[in-house]
JSON list of C-alpha atoms in Angstrom, two decimals:
[
{"chain": "A", "resi": 1, "resn": "UNK", "atom": "CA", "xyz": [6.50, -13.01, 15.90]},
{"chain": "A", "resi": 2, "resn": "UNK", "atom": "CA", "xyz": [5.49, -12.03, 12.35]},
{"chain": "A", "resi": 3, "resn": "UNK", "atom": "CA", "xyz": [7.83, -10.85, 9.63]},
{"chain": "A", "resi": 4, "resn": "UNK", "atom": "CA", "xyz": [6.46, -7.30, 9.92]},
{"chain": "A", "resi": 5, "resn": "UNK", "atom": "CA", "xyz": [7.21, -7.21, 13.64]},
{"chain": "A", "resi": 6, "resn": "UNK", "atom": "CA", "xyz": [10.87, -8.01, 13.02]},
{"chain": "A", "resi": 7, "resn": "UNK", "atom": "CA", "xyz": [11.03, -6.08, 9.76]},
{"chain": "A", "resi": 8, "resn": "UNK", "atom": "CA", "xyz": [11.32, -7.21, 6.15]},
{"chain": "A", "resi": 9, "resn": "UNK", "atom": "CA", "xyz": [14.45, -5.91, 4.45]},
{"chain": "A", "resi": 10, "resn": "UNK", "atom": "CA", "xyz": [14.83, -5.30, 0.76]},
{"chain": "A", "resi": 11, "resn": "UNK", "atom": "CA", "xyz": [17.77, -3.74, -1.05]},
{"chain": "A", "resi": 12, "resn": "UNK", "atom": "CA", "xyz": [16.81, -0.22, 0.10]},
{"chain": "A", "resi": 13, "resn": "UNK", "atom": "CA", "xyz": [13.83, -0.53, 2.40]},
{"chain": "A", "resi": 14, "resn": "UNK", "atom": "CA", "xyz": [12.57, -1.95, 5.66]},
{"chain": "A", "resi": 15, "resn": "UNK", "atom": "CA", "xyz": [8.90, -2.85, 5.94]},
{"chain": "A", "resi": 16, "resn": "UNK", "atom": "CA", "xyz": [7.71, -3.07, 9.53]},
{"chain": "A", "resi": 17, "resn": "UNK", "atom": "CA", "xyz": [4.66, -2.61, 11.70]},
{"chain": "A", "resi": 18, "resn": "UNK", "atom": "CA", "xyz": [3.87, 0.97, 12.58]},
{"chain": "A", "resi": 19, "resn": "UNK", "atom": "CA", "xyz": [5.04, 2.35, 15.91]},
{"chain": "A", "resi": 20, "resn": "UNK", "atom": "CA", "xyz": [3.57, 5.28, 17.78]},
{"chain": "A", "resi": 21, "resn": "UNK", "atom": "CA", "xyz": [6.58, 7.44, 16.88]},
{"chain": "A", "resi": 22, "resn": "UNK", "atom": "CA", "xyz": [5.71, 7.07, 13.15]},
{"chain": "A", "resi": 23, "resn": "UNK", "atom": "CA", "xyz": [2.60, 9.27, 13.43]},
{"chain": "A", "resi": 24, "resn": "UNK", "atom": "CA", "xyz": [4.26, 12.56, 12.43]},
{"chain": "A", "resi": 25, "resn": "UNK", "atom": "CA", "xyz": [6.01, 11.04, 9.40]},
{"chain": "A", "resi": 26, "resn": "UNK", "atom": "CA", "xyz": [2.83, 9.35, 8.19]},
{"chain": "A", "resi": 27, "resn": "UNK", "atom": "CA", "xyz": [0.81, 12.51, 8.75]},
{"chain": "A", "resi": 28, "resn": "UNK", "atom": "CA", "xyz": [3.19, 14.31, 6.35]},
{"chain": "A", "resi": 29, "resn": "UNK", "atom": "CA", "xyz": [2.15, 11.80, 3.67]},
{"chain": "A", "resi": 30, "resn": "UNK", "atom": "CA", "xyz": [-1.51, 12.45, 4.50]},
{"chain": "A", "resi": 31, "resn": "UNK", "atom": "CA", "xyz": [-0.93, 16.19, 3.99]},
{"chain": "A", "resi": 32, "resn": "UNK", "atom": "CA", "xyz": [0.00, 15.61, 0.32]},
{"chain": "A", "resi": 33, "resn": "UNK", "atom": "CA", "xyz": [-3.35, 15.68, -1.53]},
{"chain": "A", "resi": 34, "resn": "UNK", "atom": "CA", "xyz": [-2.09, 14.04, -4.73]},
{"chain": "A", "resi": 35, "resn": "UNK", "atom": "CA", "xyz": [-0.50, 11.19, -2.81]},
{"chain": "A", "resi": 36, "resn": "UNK", "atom": "CA", "xyz": [-3.77, 9.93, -1.34]},
{"chain": "A", "resi": 37, "resn": "UNK", "atom": "CA", "xyz": [-6.12, 11.26, -4.01]},
{"chain": "A", "resi": 38, "resn": "UNK", "atom": "CA", "xyz": [-7.20, 7.80, -5.17]},
{"chain": "A", "resi": 39, "resn": "UNK", "atom": "CA", "xyz": [-7.03, 5.93, -1.87]},
{"chain": "A", "resi": 40, "resn": "UNK", "atom": "CA", "xyz": [-9.58, 5.17, 0.81]},
{"chain": "A", "resi": 41, "resn": "UNK", "atom": "CA", "xyz": [-7.86, 7.83, 2.94]},
{"chain": "A", "resi": 42, "resn": "UNK", "atom": "CA", "xyz": [-8.40, 10.81, 0.63]},
{"chain": "A", "resi": 43, "resn": "UNK", "atom": "CA", "xyz": [-10.85, 12.48, 3.02]},
{"chain": "A", "resi": 44, "resn": "UNK", "atom": "CA", "xyz": [-8.56, 12.45, 6.09]},
{"chain": "A", "resi": 45, "resn": "UNK", "atom": "CA", "xyz": [-7.44, 16.07, 6.28]},
{"chain": "A", "resi": 46, "resn": "UNK", "atom": "CA", "xyz": [-7.40, 17.14, 9.93]},
{"chain": "A", "resi": 47, "resn": "UNK", "atom": "CA", "xyz": [-4.76, 16.04, 12.40]},
{"chain": "A", "resi": 48, "resn": "UNK", "atom": "CA", "xyz": [-7.37, 14.85, 14.89]},
{"chain": "A", "resi": 49, "resn": "UNK", "atom": "CA", "xyz": [-8.99, 12.63, 12.25]},
{"chain": "A", "resi": 50, "resn": "UNK", "atom": "CA", "xyz": [-5.59, 11.32, 11.24]},
{"chain": "A", "resi": 51, "resn": "UNK", "atom": "CA", "xyz": [-4.59, 10.62, 14.86]},
{"chain": "A", "resi": 52, "resn": "UNK", "atom": "CA", "xyz": [-7.77, 8.59, 15.37]},
{"chain": "A", "resi": 53, "resn": "UNK", "atom": "CA", "xyz": [-7.16, 6.62, 12.16]},
{"chain": "A", "resi": 54, "resn": "UNK", "atom": "CA", "xyz": [-3.52, 6.06, 13.07]},
{"chain": "A", "resi": 55, "resn": "UNK", "atom": "CA", "xyz": [-4.43, 4.73, 16.51]},
{"chain": "A", "resi": 56, "resn": "UNK", "atom": "CA", "xyz": [-7.43, 2.67, 15.41]},
{"chain": "A", "resi": 57, "resn": "UNK", "atom": "CA", "xyz": [-6.11, 1.33, 12.13]},
{"chain": "A", "resi": 58, "resn": "UNK", "atom": "CA", "xyz": [-2.35, 1.52, 11.64]},
{"chain": "A", "resi": 59, "resn": "UNK", "atom": "CA", "xyz": [-1.05, 0.72, 15.13]},
{"chain": "A", "resi": 60, "resn": "UNK", "atom": "CA", "xyz": [-1.19, -2.97, 16.04]},
{"chain": "A", "resi": 61, "resn": "UNK", "atom": "CA", "xyz": [-2.34, -3.93, 12.54]},
{"chain": "A", "resi": 62, "resn": "UNK", "atom": "CA", "xyz": [-0.45, -7.06, 11.47]},
{"chain": "A", "resi": 63, "resn": "UNK", "atom": "CA", "xyz": [-1.10, -6.38, 7.77]},
{"chain": "A", "resi": 64, "resn": "UNK", "atom": "CA", "xyz": [-0.06, -2.71, 7.67]},
{"chain": "A", "resi": 65, "resn": "UNK", "atom": "CA", "xyz": [3.56, -1.68, 7.27]},
{"chain": "A", "resi": 66, "resn": "UNK", "atom": "CA", "xyz": [5.59, 1.48, 7.34]},
{"chain": "A", "resi": 67, "resn": "UNK", "atom": "CA", "xyz": [7.88, 1.79, 4.33]},
{"chain": "A", "resi": 68, "resn": "UNK", "atom": "CA", "xyz": [11.18, 2.97, 5.77]},
{"chain": "A", "resi": 69, "resn": "UNK", "atom": "CA", "xyz": [14.40, 3.92, 3.99]},
{"chain": "A", "resi": 70, "resn": "UNK", "atom": "CA", "xyz": [16.95, 1.56, 5.50]},
{"chain": "A", "resi": 71, "resn": "UNK", "atom": "CA", "xyz": [19.83, 4.01, 5.19]},
{"chain": "A", "resi": 72, "resn": "UNK", "atom": "CA", "xyz": [18.13, 6.86, 7.10]},
{"chain": "A", "resi": 73, "resn": "UNK", "atom": "CA", "xyz": [15.24, 5.25, 8.99]},
{"chain": "A", "resi": 74, "resn": "UNK", "atom": "CA", "xyz": [12.84, 7.79, 7.44]},
{"chain": "A", "resi": 75, "resn": "UNK", "atom": "CA", "xyz": [9.27, 6.57, 6.98]},
{"chain": "A", "resi": 76, "resn": "UNK", "atom": "CA", "xyz": [8.34, 7.44, 3.40]},
{"chain": "A", "resi": 77, "resn": "UNK", "atom": "CA", "xyz": [5.07, 5.56, 2.99]},
{"chain": "A", "resi": 78, "resn": "UNK", "atom": "CA", "xyz": [2.68, 2.78, 3.84]},
{"chain": "A", "resi": 79, "resn": "UNK", "atom": "CA", "xyz": [1.65, -0.55, 2.42]},
{"chain": "A", "resi": 80, "resn": "UNK", "atom": "CA", "xyz": [-1.16, -2.70, 3.72]},
{"chain": "A", "resi": 81, "resn": "UNK", "atom": "CA", "xyz": [-3.51, -5.58, 3.03]},
{"chain": "A", "resi": 82, "resn": "UNK", "atom": "CA", "xyz": [-7.20, -5.07, 3.69]},
{"chain": "A", "resi": 83, "resn": "UNK", "atom": "CA", "xyz": [-9.90, -7.70, 4.16]},
{"chain": "A", "resi": 84, "resn": "UNK", "atom": "CA", "xyz": [-10.31, -9.76, 1.01]},
{"chain": "A", "resi": 85, "resn": "UNK", "atom": "CA", "xyz": [-6.66, -9.33, 0.02]},
{"chain": "A", "resi": 86, "resn": "UNK", "atom": "CA", "xyz": [-7.00, -5.74, -1.22]},
{"chain": "A", "resi": 87, "resn": "UNK", "atom": "CA", "xyz": [-3.61, -4.03, -1.40]},
{"chain": "A", "resi": 88, "resn": "UNK", "atom": "CA", "xyz": [-3.16, -0.33, -0.62]},
{"chain": "A", "resi": 89, "resn": "UNK", "atom": "CA", "xyz": [0.09, 1.61, -0.86]},
{"chain": "A", "resi": 90, "resn": "UNK", "atom": "CA", "xyz": [1.34, 5.18, -0.96]},
{"chain": "A", "resi": 91, "resn": "UNK", "atom": "CA", "xyz": [4.68, 6.96, -0.71]},
{"chain": "A", "resi": 92, "resn": "UNK", "atom": "CA", "xyz": [5.49, 10.62, -0.30]},
{"chain": "A", "resi": 93, "resn": "UNK", "atom": "CA", "xyz": [5.75, 12.52, -3.57]},
{"chain": "A", "resi": 94, "resn": "UNK", "atom": "CA", "xyz": [9.46, 13.20, -3.12]},
{"chain": "A", "resi": 95, "resn": "UNK", "atom": "CA", "xyz": [9.97, 9.43, -3.44]},
{"chain": "A", "resi": 96, "resn": "UNK", "atom": "CA", "xyz": [7.83, 8.79, -6.52]},
{"chain": "A", "resi": 97, "resn": "UNK", "atom": "CA", "xyz": [9.47, 7.26, -9.61]},
{"chain": "A", "resi": 98, "resn": "UNK", "atom": "CA", "xyz": [12.32, 5.60, -7.72]},
{"chain": "A", "resi": 99, "resn": "UNK", "atom": "CA", "xyz": [10.86, 2.08, -7.69]},
{"chain": "A", "resi": 100, "resn": "UNK", "atom": "CA", "xyz": [10.20, 2.09, -3.95]},
{"chain": "A", "resi": 101, "resn": "UNK", "atom": "CA", "xyz": [6.57, 0.96, -4.19]},
{"chain": "A", "resi": 102, "resn": "UNK", "atom": "CA", "xyz": [7.48, -1.89, -6.52]},
{"chain": "A", "resi": 103, "resn": "UNK", "atom": "CA", "xyz": [10.34, -2.96, -4.25]},
{"chain": "A", "resi": 104, "resn": "UNK", "atom": "CA", "xyz": [8.16, -2.78, -1.15]},
{"chain": "A", "resi": 105, "resn": "UNK", "atom": "CA", "xyz": [5.21, -4.38, -2.92]},
{"chain": "A", "resi": 106, "resn": "UNK", "atom": "CA", "xyz": [7.12, -7.47, -4.02]},
{"chain": "A", "resi": 107, "resn": "UNK", "atom": "CA", "xyz": [8.37, -8.16, -0.51]},
{"chain": "A", "resi": 108, "resn": "UNK", "atom": "CA", "xyz": [5.00, -7.35, 1.05]},
{"chain": "A", "resi": 109, "resn": "UNK", "atom": "CA", "xyz": [2.94, -9.53, -1.31]},
{"chain": "A", "resi": 110, "resn": "UNK", "atom": "CA", "xyz": [5.37, -12.43, -0.77]},
{"chain": "A", "resi": 111, "resn": "UNK", "atom": "CA", "xyz": [5.06, -12.01, 2.99]},
{"chain": "A", "resi": 112, "resn": "UNK", "atom": "CA", "xyz": [1.27, -11.78, 2.91]},
{"chain": "A", "resi": 113, "resn": "UNK", "atom": "CA", "xyz": [0.95, -14.96, 0.86]},
{"chain": "A", "resi": 114, "resn": "UNK", "atom": "CA", "xyz": [3.46, -16.70, 3.12]},
{"chain": "A", "resi": 115, "resn": "UNK", "atom": "CA", "xyz": [1.88, -15.64, 6.43]},
{"chain": "A", "resi": 116, "resn": "UNK", "atom": "CA", "xyz": [-1.78, -14.81, 5.87]},
{"chain": "A", "resi": 117, "resn": "UNK", "atom": "CA", "xyz": [-4.72, -17.05, 4.88]},
{"chain": "A", "resi": 118, "resn": "UNK", "atom": "CA", "xyz": [-5.46, -15.15, 1.68]},
{"chain": "A", "resi": 119, "resn": "UNK", "atom": "CA", "xyz": [-6.24, -16.80, -1.63]},
{"chain": "A", "resi": 120, "resn": "UNK", "atom": "CA", "xyz": [-5.82, -13.73, -3.81]},
{"chain": "A", "resi": 121, "resn": "UNK", "atom": "CA", "xyz": [-4.24, -10.29, -3.79]},
{"chain": "A", "resi": 122, "resn": "UNK", "atom": "CA", "xyz": [-6.30, -7.58, -5.46]},
{"chain": "A", "resi": 123, "resn": "UNK", "atom": "CA", "xyz": [-5.11, -4.18, -6.54]},
{"chain": "A", "resi": 124, "resn": "UNK", "atom": "CA", "xyz": [-7.67, -1.56, -7.48]},
{"chain": "A", "resi": 125, "resn": "UNK", "atom": "CA", "xyz": [-6.84, 1.77, -9.03]},
{"chain": "A", "resi": 126, "resn": "UNK", "atom": "CA", "xyz": [-8.63, 4.71, -10.58]},
{"chain": "A", "resi": 127, "resn": "UNK", "atom": "CA", "xyz": [-8.24, 4.60, -14.36]},
{"chain": "A", "resi": 128, "resn": "UNK", "atom": "CA", "xyz": [-6.80, 8.13, -14.15]},
{"chain": "A", "resi": 129, "resn": "UNK", "atom": "CA", "xyz": [-3.94, 6.72, -12.07]},
{"chain": "A", "resi": 130, "resn": "UNK", "atom": "CA", "xyz": [-2.21, 4.49, -14.63]},
{"chain": "A", "resi": 131, "resn": "UNK", "atom": "CA", "xyz": [1.06, 4.66, -12.64]},
{"chain": "A", "resi": 132, "resn": "UNK", "atom": "CA", "xyz": [-0.62, 2.50, -9.99]},
{"chain": "A", "resi": 133, "resn": "UNK", "atom": "CA", "xyz": [-1.63, 0.01, -12.67]},
{"chain": "A", "resi": 134, "resn": "UNK", "atom": "CA", "xyz": [1.99, -0.21, -13.83]},
{"chain": "A", "resi": 135, "resn": "UNK", "atom": "CA", "xyz": [3.11, -0.92, -10.26]},
{"chain": "A", "resi": 136, "resn": "UNK", "atom": "CA", "xyz": [0.55, -3.72, -9.91]},
{"chain": "A", "resi": 137, "resn": "UNK", "atom": "CA", "xyz": [1.72, -5.27, -13.19]},
{"chain": "A", "resi": 138, "resn": "UNK", "atom": "CA", "xyz": [5.33, -5.14, -11.98]},
{"chain": "A", "resi": 139, "resn": "UNK", "atom": "CA", "xyz": [4.18, -7.00, -8.85]},
{"chain": "A", "resi": 140, "resn": "UNK", "atom": "CA", "xyz": [2.87, -9.81, -11.05]},
{"chain": "A", "resi": 141, "resn": "UNK", "atom": "CA", "xyz": [-0.82, -8.94, -10.80]},
{"chain": "A", "resi": 142, "resn": "UNK", "atom": "CA", "xyz": [-2.80, -9.07, -14.03]},
{"chain": "A", "resi": 143, "resn": "UNK", "atom": "CA", "xyz": [-5.82, -7.29, -15.47]},
{"chain": "A", "resi": 144, "resn": "UNK", "atom": "CA", "xyz": [-9.07, -8.67, -14.07]},
{"chain": "A", "resi": 145, "resn": "UNK", "atom": "CA", "xyz": [-11.50, -6.07, -15.39]},
{"chain": "A", "resi": 146, "resn": "UNK", "atom": "CA", "xyz": [-12.96, -2.65, -14.86]},
{"chain": "A", "resi": 147, "resn": "UNK", "atom": "CA", "xyz": [-14.94, -2.01, -11.72]},
{"chain": "A", "resi": 148, "resn": "UNK", "atom": "CA", "xyz": [-17.10, 0.95, -10.86]},
{"chain": "A", "resi": 149, "resn": "UNK", "atom": "CA", "xyz": [-18.08, 3.61, -11.59]},
{"chain": "A", "resi": 150, "resn": "UNK", "atom": "CA", "xyz": [-17.61, 4.99, -8.13]},
{"chain": "A", "resi": 151, "resn": "UNK", "atom": "CA", "xyz": [-18.77, 8.35, -6.89]},
{"chain": "A", "resi": 152, "resn": "UNK", "atom": "CA", "xyz": [-16.13, 10.04, -4.77]},
{"chain": "A", "resi": 153, "resn": "UNK", "atom": "CA", "xyz": [-17.01, 11.96, -1.64]},
{"chain": "A", "resi": 154, "resn": "UNK", "atom": "CA", "xyz": [-16.70, 15.19, -3.63]},
{"chain": "A", "resi": 155, "resn": "UNK", "atom": "CA", "xyz": [-19.22, 13.94, -6.22]},
{"chain": "A", "resi": 156, "resn": "UNK", "atom": "CA", "xyz": [-16.87, 12.85, -9.02]},
{"chain": "A", "resi": 157, "resn": "UNK", "atom": "CA", "xyz": [-17.65, 9.66, -10.93]},
{"chain": "A", "resi": 158, "resn": "UNK", "atom": "CA", "xyz": [-14.53, 7.60, -11.59]},
{"chain": "A", "resi": 159, "resn": "UNK", "atom": "CA", "xyz": [-13.92, 4.26, -13.22]},
{"chain": "A", "resi": 160, "resn": "UNK", "atom": "CA", "xyz": [-11.50, 1.84, -11.64]},
{"chain": "A", "resi": 161, "resn": "UNK", "atom": "CA", "xyz": [-9.63, -1.24, -12.77]},
{"chain": "A", "resi": 162, "resn": "UNK", "atom": "CA", "xyz": [-8.80, -4.34, -10.76]},
{"chain": "A", "resi": 163, "resn": "UNK", "atom": "CA", "xyz": [-5.67, -6.46, -11.07]},
{"chain": "A", "resi": 164, "resn": "UNK", "atom": "CA", "xyz": [-5.34, -9.79, -9.27]},
{"chain": "A", "resi": 165, "resn": "UNK", "atom": "CA", "xyz": [-2.81, -12.46, -8.35]},
{"chain": "A", "resi": 166, "resn": "UNK", "atom": "CA", "xyz": [-3.99, -15.80, -7.00]},
{"chain": "A", "resi": 167, "resn": "UNK", "atom": "CA", "xyz": [-2.07, -17.83, -4.46]},
{"chain": "A", "resi": 168, "resn": "UNK", "atom": "CA", "xyz": [-1.53, -20.51, -7.13]},
{"chain": "A", "resi": 169, "resn": "UNK", "atom": "CA", "xyz": [-0.12, -17.99, -9.62]},
{"chain": "A", "resi": 170, "resn": "UNK", "atom": "CA", "xyz": [2.13, -16.59, -6.91]},
{"chain": "A", "resi": 171, "resn": "UNK", "atom": "CA", "xyz": [3.38, -20.07, -5.93]},
{"chain": "A", "resi": 172, "resn": "UNK", "atom": "CA", "xyz": [4.08, -20.98, -9.57]},
{"chain": "A", "resi": 173, "resn": "UNK", "atom": "CA", "xyz": [6.05, -17.78, -10.03]},
{"chain": "A", "resi": 174, "resn": "UNK", "atom": "CA", "xyz": [8.02, -18.39, -6.84]},
{"chain": "A", "resi": 175, "resn": "UNK", "atom": "CA", "xyz": [8.95, -21.92, -7.98]},
{"chain": "A", "resi": 176, "resn": "UNK", "atom": "CA", "xyz": [10.16, -20.54, -11.32]},
{"chain": "A", "resi": 177, "resn": "UNK", "atom": "CA", "xyz": [12.43, -17.93, -9.69]}
]
């Protein structure tokens, strides 16, 4: 049994694998255009498309977690690791600026390094979204360079930045704590 199956607890959150009864809560996040604006999911608008993604991608995915408020059990976001160690996260707008992504991210990155055969965690963010860059820095990732430009599905050209954290850097930090 993996840590995400049993749930990872932080001071305020539980990170756990998605369950079928999380679909409505996660769909609410997908309905907030600014929340997913700079993610790979920014084009999922219709409930049918979301339901297919939820079933195919989020359910039974050992590296995708619901971010749940421990006190209420409400699912407020998602955090996941894609192939190549690429980190994706999002929380509902009502929960921005409370440190939830940083709190979830620290526990999640630690768990991924401890349980997955990854050599590096990568965080990529649109340069317009500097808040995401600040979160990655708080997680211990460091500037690795600009990537892009990328053309979005609606024809916009955007530049992105990548932050990284190697397994060795993570292990050194853990020993120092």
